[in-house]
mmCIF file of C-alpha atoms in Angstrom:
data_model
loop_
_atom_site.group_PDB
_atom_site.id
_atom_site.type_symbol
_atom_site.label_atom_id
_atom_site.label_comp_id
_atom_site.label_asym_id
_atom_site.label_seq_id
_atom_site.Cartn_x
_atom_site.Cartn_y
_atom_site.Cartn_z
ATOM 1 C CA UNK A 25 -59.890 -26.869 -10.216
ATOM 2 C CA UNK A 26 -62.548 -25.220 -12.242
ATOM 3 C CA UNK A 27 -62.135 -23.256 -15.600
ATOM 4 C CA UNK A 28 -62.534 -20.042 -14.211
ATOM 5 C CA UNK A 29 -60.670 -20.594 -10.911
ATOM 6 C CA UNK A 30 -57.737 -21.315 -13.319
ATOM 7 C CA UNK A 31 -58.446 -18.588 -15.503
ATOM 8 C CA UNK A 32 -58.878 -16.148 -11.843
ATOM 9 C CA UNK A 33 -55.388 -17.889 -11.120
ATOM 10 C CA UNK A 34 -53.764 -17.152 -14.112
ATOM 11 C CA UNK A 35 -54.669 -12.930 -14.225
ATOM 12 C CA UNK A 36 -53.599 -12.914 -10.591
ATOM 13 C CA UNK A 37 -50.004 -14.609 -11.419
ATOM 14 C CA UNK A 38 -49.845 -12.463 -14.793
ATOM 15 C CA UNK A 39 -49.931 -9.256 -12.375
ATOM 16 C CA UNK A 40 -47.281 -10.295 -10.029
ATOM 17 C CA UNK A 41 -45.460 -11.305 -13.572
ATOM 18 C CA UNK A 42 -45.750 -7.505 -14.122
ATOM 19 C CA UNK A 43 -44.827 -6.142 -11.112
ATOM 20 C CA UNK A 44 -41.649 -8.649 -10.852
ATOM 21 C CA UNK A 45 -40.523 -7.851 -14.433
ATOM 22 C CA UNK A 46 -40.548 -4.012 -13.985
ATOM 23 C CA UNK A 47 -38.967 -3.696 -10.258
ATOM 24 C CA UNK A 48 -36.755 -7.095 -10.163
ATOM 25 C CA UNK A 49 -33.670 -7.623 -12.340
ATOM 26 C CA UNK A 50 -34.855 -11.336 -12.649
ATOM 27 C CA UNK A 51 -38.674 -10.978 -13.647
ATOM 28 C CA UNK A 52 -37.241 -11.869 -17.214
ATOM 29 C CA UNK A 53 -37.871 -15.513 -16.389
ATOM 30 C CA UNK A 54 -41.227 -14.619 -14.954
ATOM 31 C CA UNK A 55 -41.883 -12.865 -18.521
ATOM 32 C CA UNK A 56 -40.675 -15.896 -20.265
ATOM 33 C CA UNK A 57 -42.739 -18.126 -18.021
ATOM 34 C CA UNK A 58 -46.030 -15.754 -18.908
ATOM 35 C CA UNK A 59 -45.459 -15.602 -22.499
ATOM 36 C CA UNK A 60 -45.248 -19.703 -22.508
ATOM 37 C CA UNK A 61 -48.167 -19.708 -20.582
ATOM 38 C CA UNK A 62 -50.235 -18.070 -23.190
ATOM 39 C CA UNK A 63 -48.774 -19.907 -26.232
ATOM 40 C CA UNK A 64 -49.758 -23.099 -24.749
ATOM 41 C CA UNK A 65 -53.497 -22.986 -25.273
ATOM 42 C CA UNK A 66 -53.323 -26.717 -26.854
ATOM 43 C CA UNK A 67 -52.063 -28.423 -23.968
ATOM 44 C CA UNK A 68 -54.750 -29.899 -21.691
ATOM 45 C CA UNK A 69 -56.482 -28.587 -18.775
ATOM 46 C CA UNK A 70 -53.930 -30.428 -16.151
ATOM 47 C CA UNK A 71 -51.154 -29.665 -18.056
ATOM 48 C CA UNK A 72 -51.717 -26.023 -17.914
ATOM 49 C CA UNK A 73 -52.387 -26.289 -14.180
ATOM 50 C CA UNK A 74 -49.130 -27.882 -13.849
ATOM 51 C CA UNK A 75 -47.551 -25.280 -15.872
ATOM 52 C CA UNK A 76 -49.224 -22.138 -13.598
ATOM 53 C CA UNK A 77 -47.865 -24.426 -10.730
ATOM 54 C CA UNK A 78 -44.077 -24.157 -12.232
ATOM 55 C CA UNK A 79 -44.666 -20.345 -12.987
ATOM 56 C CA UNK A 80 -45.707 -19.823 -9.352
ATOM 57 C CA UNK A 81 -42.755 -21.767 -7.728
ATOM 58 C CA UNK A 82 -40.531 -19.301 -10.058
ATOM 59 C CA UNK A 83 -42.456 -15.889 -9.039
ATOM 60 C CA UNK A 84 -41.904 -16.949 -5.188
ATOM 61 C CA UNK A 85 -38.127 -17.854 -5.399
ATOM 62 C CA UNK A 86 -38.000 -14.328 -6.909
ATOM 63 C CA UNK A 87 -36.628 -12.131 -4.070
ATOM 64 C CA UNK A 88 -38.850 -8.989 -3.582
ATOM 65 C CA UNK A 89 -38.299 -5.669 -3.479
ATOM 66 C CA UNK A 90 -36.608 -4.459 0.339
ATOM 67 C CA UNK A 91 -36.680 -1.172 1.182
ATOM 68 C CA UNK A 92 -33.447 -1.894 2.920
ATOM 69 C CA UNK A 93 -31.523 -2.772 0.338
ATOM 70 C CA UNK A 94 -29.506 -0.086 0.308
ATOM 71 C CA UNK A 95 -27.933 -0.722 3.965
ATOM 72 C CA UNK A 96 -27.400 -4.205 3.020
ATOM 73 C CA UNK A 97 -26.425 -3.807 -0.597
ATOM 74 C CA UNK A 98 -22.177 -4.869 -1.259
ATOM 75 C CA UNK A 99 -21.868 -3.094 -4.209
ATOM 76 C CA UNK A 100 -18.792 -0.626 -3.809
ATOM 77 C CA UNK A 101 -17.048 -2.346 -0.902
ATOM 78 C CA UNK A 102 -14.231 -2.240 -2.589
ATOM 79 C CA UNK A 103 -14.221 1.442 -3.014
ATOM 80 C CA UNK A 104 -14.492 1.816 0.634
ATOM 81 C CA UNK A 105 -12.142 -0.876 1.807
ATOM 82 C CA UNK A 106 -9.118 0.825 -0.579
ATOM 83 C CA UNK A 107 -10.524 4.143 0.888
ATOM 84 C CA UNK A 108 -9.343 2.932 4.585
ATOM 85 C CA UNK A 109 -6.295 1.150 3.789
ATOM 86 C CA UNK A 110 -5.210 3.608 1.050
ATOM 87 C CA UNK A 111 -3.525 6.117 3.472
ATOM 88 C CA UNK A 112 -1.789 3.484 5.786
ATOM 89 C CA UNK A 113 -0.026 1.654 3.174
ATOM 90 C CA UNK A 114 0.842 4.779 0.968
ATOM 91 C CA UNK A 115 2.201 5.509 4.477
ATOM 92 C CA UNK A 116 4.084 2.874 4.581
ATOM 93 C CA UNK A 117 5.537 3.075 1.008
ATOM 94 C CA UNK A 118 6.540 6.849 1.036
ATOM 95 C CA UNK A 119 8.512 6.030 4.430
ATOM 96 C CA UNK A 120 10.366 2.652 3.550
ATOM 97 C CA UNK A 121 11.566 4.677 0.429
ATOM 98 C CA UNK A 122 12.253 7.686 2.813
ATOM 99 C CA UNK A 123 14.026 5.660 5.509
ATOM 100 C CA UNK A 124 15.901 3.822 3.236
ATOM 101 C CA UNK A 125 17.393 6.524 0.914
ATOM 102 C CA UNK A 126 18.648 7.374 4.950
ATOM 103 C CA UNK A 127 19.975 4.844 5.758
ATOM 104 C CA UNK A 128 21.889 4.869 2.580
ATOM 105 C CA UNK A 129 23.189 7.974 3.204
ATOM 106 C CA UNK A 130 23.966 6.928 6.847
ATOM 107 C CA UNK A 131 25.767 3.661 6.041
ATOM 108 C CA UNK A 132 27.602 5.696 3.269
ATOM 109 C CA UNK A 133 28.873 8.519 6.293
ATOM 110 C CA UNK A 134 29.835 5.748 8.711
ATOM 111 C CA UNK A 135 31.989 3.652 6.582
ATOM 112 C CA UNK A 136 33.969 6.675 4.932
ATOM 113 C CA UNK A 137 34.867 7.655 8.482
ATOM 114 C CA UNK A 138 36.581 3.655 9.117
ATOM 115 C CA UNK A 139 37.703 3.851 5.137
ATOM 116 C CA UNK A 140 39.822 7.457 6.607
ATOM 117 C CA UNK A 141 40.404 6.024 10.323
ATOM 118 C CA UNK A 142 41.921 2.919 8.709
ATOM 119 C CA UNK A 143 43.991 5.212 6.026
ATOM 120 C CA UNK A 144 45.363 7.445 8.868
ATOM 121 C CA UNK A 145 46.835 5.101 10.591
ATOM 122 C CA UNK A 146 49.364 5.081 8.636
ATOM 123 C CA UNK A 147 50.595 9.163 10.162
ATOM 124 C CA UNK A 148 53.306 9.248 12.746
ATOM 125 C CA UNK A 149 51.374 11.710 14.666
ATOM 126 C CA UNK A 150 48.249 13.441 15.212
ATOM 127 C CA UNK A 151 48.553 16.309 13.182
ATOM 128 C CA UNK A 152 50.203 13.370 10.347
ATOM 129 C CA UNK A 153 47.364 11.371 10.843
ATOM 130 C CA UNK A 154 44.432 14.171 10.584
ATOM 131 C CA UNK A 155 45.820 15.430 7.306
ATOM 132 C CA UNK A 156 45.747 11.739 6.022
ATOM 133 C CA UNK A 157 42.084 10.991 6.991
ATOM 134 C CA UNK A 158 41.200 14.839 5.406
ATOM 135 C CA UNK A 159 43.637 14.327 1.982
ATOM 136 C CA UNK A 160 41.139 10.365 1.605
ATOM 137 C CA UNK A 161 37.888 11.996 2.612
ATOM 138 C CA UNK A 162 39.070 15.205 -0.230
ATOM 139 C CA UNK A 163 40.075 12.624 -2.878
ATOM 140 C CA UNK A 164 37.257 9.681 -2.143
ATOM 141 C CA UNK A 165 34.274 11.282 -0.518
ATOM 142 C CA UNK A 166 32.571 11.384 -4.124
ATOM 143 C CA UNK A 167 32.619 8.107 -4.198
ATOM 144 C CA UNK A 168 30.148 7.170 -1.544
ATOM 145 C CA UNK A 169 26.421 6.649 -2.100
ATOM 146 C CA UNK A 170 23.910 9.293 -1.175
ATOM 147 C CA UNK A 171 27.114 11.455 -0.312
ATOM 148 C CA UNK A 172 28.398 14.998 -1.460
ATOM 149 C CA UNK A 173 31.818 15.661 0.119
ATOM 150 C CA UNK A 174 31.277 19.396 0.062
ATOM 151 C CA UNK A 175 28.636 18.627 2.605
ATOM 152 C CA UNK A 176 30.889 16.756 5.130
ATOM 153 C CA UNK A 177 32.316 17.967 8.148
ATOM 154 C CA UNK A 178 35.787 16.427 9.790
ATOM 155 C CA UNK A 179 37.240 16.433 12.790
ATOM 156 C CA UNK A 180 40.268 13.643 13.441
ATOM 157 C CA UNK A 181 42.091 13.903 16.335
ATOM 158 C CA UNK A 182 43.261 11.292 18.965
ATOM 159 C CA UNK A 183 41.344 10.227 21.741
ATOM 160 C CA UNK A 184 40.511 12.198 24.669
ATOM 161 C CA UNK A 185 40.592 9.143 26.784
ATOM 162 C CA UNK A 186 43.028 6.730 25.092
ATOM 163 C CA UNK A 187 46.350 8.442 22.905
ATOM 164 C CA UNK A 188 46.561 5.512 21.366
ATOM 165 C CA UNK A 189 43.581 5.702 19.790
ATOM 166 C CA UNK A 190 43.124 7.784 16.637
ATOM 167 C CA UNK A 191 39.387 9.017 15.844
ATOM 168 C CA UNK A 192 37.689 10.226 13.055
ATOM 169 C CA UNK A 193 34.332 11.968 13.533
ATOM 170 C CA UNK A 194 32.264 12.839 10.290
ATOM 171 C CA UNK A 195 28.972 15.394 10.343
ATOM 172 C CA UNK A 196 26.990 15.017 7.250
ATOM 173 C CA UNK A 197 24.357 17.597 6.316
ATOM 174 C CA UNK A 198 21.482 15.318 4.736
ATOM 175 C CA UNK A 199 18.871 18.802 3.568
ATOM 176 C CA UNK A 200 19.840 17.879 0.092
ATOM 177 C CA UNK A 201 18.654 14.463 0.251
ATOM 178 C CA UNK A 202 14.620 14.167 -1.240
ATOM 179 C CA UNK A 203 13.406 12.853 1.366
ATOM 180 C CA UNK A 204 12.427 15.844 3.252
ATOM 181 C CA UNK A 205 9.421 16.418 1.469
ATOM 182 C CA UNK A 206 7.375 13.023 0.264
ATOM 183 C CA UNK A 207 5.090 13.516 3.041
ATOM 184 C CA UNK A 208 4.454 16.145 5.682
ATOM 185 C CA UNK A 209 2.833 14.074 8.129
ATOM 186 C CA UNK A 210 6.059 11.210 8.333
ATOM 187 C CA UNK A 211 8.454 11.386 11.182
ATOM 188 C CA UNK A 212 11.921 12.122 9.840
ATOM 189 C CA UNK A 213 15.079 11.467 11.773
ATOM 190 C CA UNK A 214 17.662 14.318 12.131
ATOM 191 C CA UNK A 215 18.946 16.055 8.966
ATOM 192 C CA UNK A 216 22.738 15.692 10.354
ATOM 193 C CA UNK A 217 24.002 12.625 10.125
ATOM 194 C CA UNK A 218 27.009 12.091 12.531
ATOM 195 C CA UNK A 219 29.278 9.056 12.561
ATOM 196 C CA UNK A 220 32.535 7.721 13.930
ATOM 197 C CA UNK A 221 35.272 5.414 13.922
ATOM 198 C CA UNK A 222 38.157 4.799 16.098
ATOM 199 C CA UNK A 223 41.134 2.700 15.224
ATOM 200 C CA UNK A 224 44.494 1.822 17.331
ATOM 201 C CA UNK A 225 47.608 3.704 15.896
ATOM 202 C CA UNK A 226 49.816 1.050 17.629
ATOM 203 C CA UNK A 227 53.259 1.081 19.729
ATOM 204 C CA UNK A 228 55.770 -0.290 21.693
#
């Protein structure tokens, strides 16, 4: 290669150095490349040519500028990816903590009615046996979990279908429980909880 073919070779690559170092994050090593190029005026002729060689290899592994970098660019996916799954699993959240405050409140209701079923067995009739279930729900029903006894309805009474059996029915109203009103858009179940137990008063 002739003097001025290198020197022609050397402008053109210290152009692209330009261009690469003010659009390209990475034309740093391009500069750095350039300025070594022109502090090595002592080396020899070949060993400059071998050094444009290196500097060329480096401006072509630099990627150039795409004018669709923007559709294929990553940067924010994870913005975008919480942005989807955001609503579904605050969804989720706001109704296991909604559900399960329930079902609290539900298993509460259902064993206060076997706790009274179980004390009224003890009556030697029905109208005995209803005032013990009411005088255990009156002195106990604070007791419960999720439950405020003003809030309970009773109704004890013998079975329609067997007089042996002895039921007691509880109603529950649940409005005061904050559940209501996490999230608009969750199905809710019934704000009266109603449960039962029956129990055999025994006999000859």
């Amino acid at each position: 290669m002739s003097e001025n073919k290198y020197f022609a070779y050397k402008q053109y690559f210290r152009r692209m150095a330009s261009l690469a170092t003010t659009r390209d994050p990475g034309g740093w090593r391009v500069l750095r490349h350039r300025r070594k190029l022109g502090a090595d005026a002592s080396k020899s002729f070949t060993e400059r040519i071998k050094h444009l060689e290196r500097w060329a290899r480096t401006l072509i592994r630099i990627r150039p500028p795409d004018s669709s970098g923007f559709l294929q660019s990553r940067s924010g996916t994870s913005a975008i990816e919480f942005a989807i799954v955001a609503p579904v699993f605050i969804l989720l959240v706001f109704g296991m903590i909604a559900y399960g405050i329930y079902f609290g409140a539900l298993h509460s209701v259902q064993q206060m009615a076997a706790d009274a079923a179980r004390t009224a067995i003890g009556g030697l009739n029905e109208a005995e046996r209803k005032t013990l279930a009411q005088r255990y729900i009156d002195l106990n029903g604070d007791g419960y979990v999720l439950i405020d006894k003003t809030k309970l309805t009773v109704d004890a009474k013998d079975s329609a279908n067997d007089s042996e059996q002895f039921v007691v029915s509880l109603s529950y109203d649940a409005r005061q429980l904050p559940i209501w009103n996490l999230l608009t858009m969750l199905p809710m179940p019934e704000q009266t909880i109603k449960r039962s137990s029956t129990i055999r008063v025994g006999g000859i």
